[in-house]
């Protein structure tokens, strides 16, 4: 049986409303995979915010955002 995908990684700019279908970076089975995807250059290039959404809990469980200085901060 195939593993069920549980986490959605969204990547978007903070000045736009995020979380739409166009903002989906990837869907993963484990939180560790989602976290790796959120840290990837591919997710962060041209984006200011990356969120990990847990489908089972029906909420965002972790967010990353770029500060004015260009540093990435993790927010639980």
mmCIF file of C-alpha atoms in Angstrom:
data_model
loop_
_atom_site.group_PDB
_atom_site.id
_atom_site.type_symbol
_atom_site.label_atom_id
_atom_site.label_comp_id
_atom_site.label_asym_id
_atom_site.label_seq_id
_atom_site.Cartn_x
_atom_site.Cartn_y
_atom_site.Cartn_z
ATOM 1 C CA UNK A 1 0.000 0.000 0.000
ATOM 2 C CA UNK A 2 1.320 3.448 -0.874
ATOM 3 C CA UNK A 3 2.090 5.877 1.927
ATOM 4 C CA UNK A 4 -0.515 8.561 2.346
ATOM 5 C CA UNK A 5 0.597 12.122 1.756
ATOM 6 C CA UNK A 6 -0.016 14.139 4.940
ATOM 7 C CA UNK A 7 1.873 17.445 4.673
ATOM 8 C CA UNK A 8 1.473 20.233 2.114
ATOM 9 C CA UNK A 9 4.334 22.700 1.690
ATOM 10 C CA UNK A 10 3.143 26.116 0.493
ATOM 11 C CA UNK A 11 5.602 28.740 -0.788
ATOM 12 C CA UNK A 12 4.478 32.280 -1.590
ATOM 13 C CA UNK A 13 5.153 35.991 -1.165
ATOM 14 C CA UNK A 14 3.774 37.518 2.025
ATOM 15 C CA UNK A 15 2.140 40.437 0.208
ATOM 16 C CA UNK A 16 -0.200 37.997 -1.565
ATOM 17 C CA UNK A 17 -2.834 35.848 0.067
ATOM 18 C CA UNK A 18 -1.172 32.457 0.452
ATOM 19 C CA UNK A 19 -2.346 28.893 0.606
ATOM 20 C CA UNK A 20 -3.938 28.534 -2.809
ATOM 21 C CA UNK A 21 -3.343 25.735 -5.282
ATOM 22 C CA UNK A 22 -0.783 27.832 -7.155
ATOM 23 C CA UNK A 23 1.262 28.123 -3.955
ATOM 24 C CA UNK A 24 1.721 24.369 -3.412
ATOM 25 C CA UNK A 25 5.416 23.552 -3.548
ATOM 26 C CA UNK A 26 5.020 19.835 -2.781
ATOM 27 C CA UNK A 27 3.086 17.231 -0.792
ATOM 28 C CA UNK A 28 4.961 14.795 1.452
ATOM 29 C CA UNK A 29 4.378 11.751 3.611
ATOM 30 C CA UNK A 30 6.461 12.749 6.641
ATOM 31 C CA UNK A 31 7.099 16.001 8.483
ATOM 32 C CA UNK A 32 10.836 15.514 7.958
ATOM 33 C CA UNK A 33 10.360 15.455 4.180
ATOM 34 C CA UNK A 34 8.182 18.569 4.374
ATOM 35 C CA UNK A 35 10.779 20.336 6.507
ATOM 36 C CA UNK A 36 13.549 19.486 4.017
ATOM 37 C CA UNK A 37 11.400 20.835 1.184
ATOM 38 C CA UNK A 38 10.717 24.035 3.153
ATOM 39 C CA UNK A 39 14.467 24.564 3.638
ATOM 40 C CA UNK A 40 15.205 23.984 -0.054
ATOM 41 C CA UNK A 41 16.411 26.781 -2.302
ATOM 42 C CA UNK A 42 13.683 25.838 -4.756
ATOM 43 C CA UNK A 43 10.940 26.651 -2.208
ATOM 44 C CA UNK A 44 12.615 29.824 -0.981
ATOM 45 C CA UNK A 45 13.650 31.357 -4.320
ATOM 46 C CA UNK A 46 11.329 34.257 -5.179
ATOM 47 C CA UNK A 47 9.200 33.621 -2.073
ATOM 48 C CA UNK A 48 9.022 35.285 1.334
ATOM 49 C CA UNK A 49 6.956 32.706 3.204
ATOM 50 C CA UNK A 50 6.924 28.897 3.376
ATOM 51 C CA UNK A 51 4.234 27.066 5.402
ATOM 52 C CA UNK A 52 3.842 23.399 6.278
ATOM 53 C CA UNK A 53 0.207 22.346 6.573
ATOM 54 C CA UNK A 54 -0.805 19.079 8.284
ATOM 55 C CA UNK A 55 -3.816 17.568 6.516
ATOM 56 C CA UNK A 56 -4.720 15.327 9.484
ATOM 57 C CA UNK A 57 -4.616 18.155 12.046
ATOM 58 C CA UNK A 58 -6.159 20.578 9.538
ATOM 59 C CA UNK A 59 -3.772 23.405 10.431
ATOM 60 C CA UNK A 60 -0.413 24.937 9.619
ATOM 61 C CA UNK A 61 2.174 23.354 11.915
ATOM 62 C CA UNK A 62 5.265 25.332 10.946
ATOM 63 C CA UNK A 63 6.081 28.511 9.033
ATOM 64 C CA UNK A 64 9.229 30.113 7.707
ATOM 65 C CA UNK A 65 9.513 33.734 6.649
ATOM 66 C CA UNK A 66 12.194 36.024 5.288
ATOM 67 C CA UNK A 67 13.052 39.098 7.375
ATOM 68 C CA UNK A 68 13.761 42.541 5.963
ATOM 69 C CA UNK A 69 17.473 41.711 6.313
ATOM 70 C CA UNK A 70 16.970 38.621 4.128
ATOM 71 C CA UNK A 71 17.370 36.030 6.921
ATOM 72 C CA UNK A 72 14.950 33.131 7.217
ATOM 73 C CA UNK A 73 13.154 32.638 10.556
ATOM 74 C CA UNK A 74 11.259 29.559 11.677
ATOM 75 C CA UNK A 75 7.954 30.087 13.491
ATOM 76 C CA UNK A 76 6.147 27.190 15.154
#
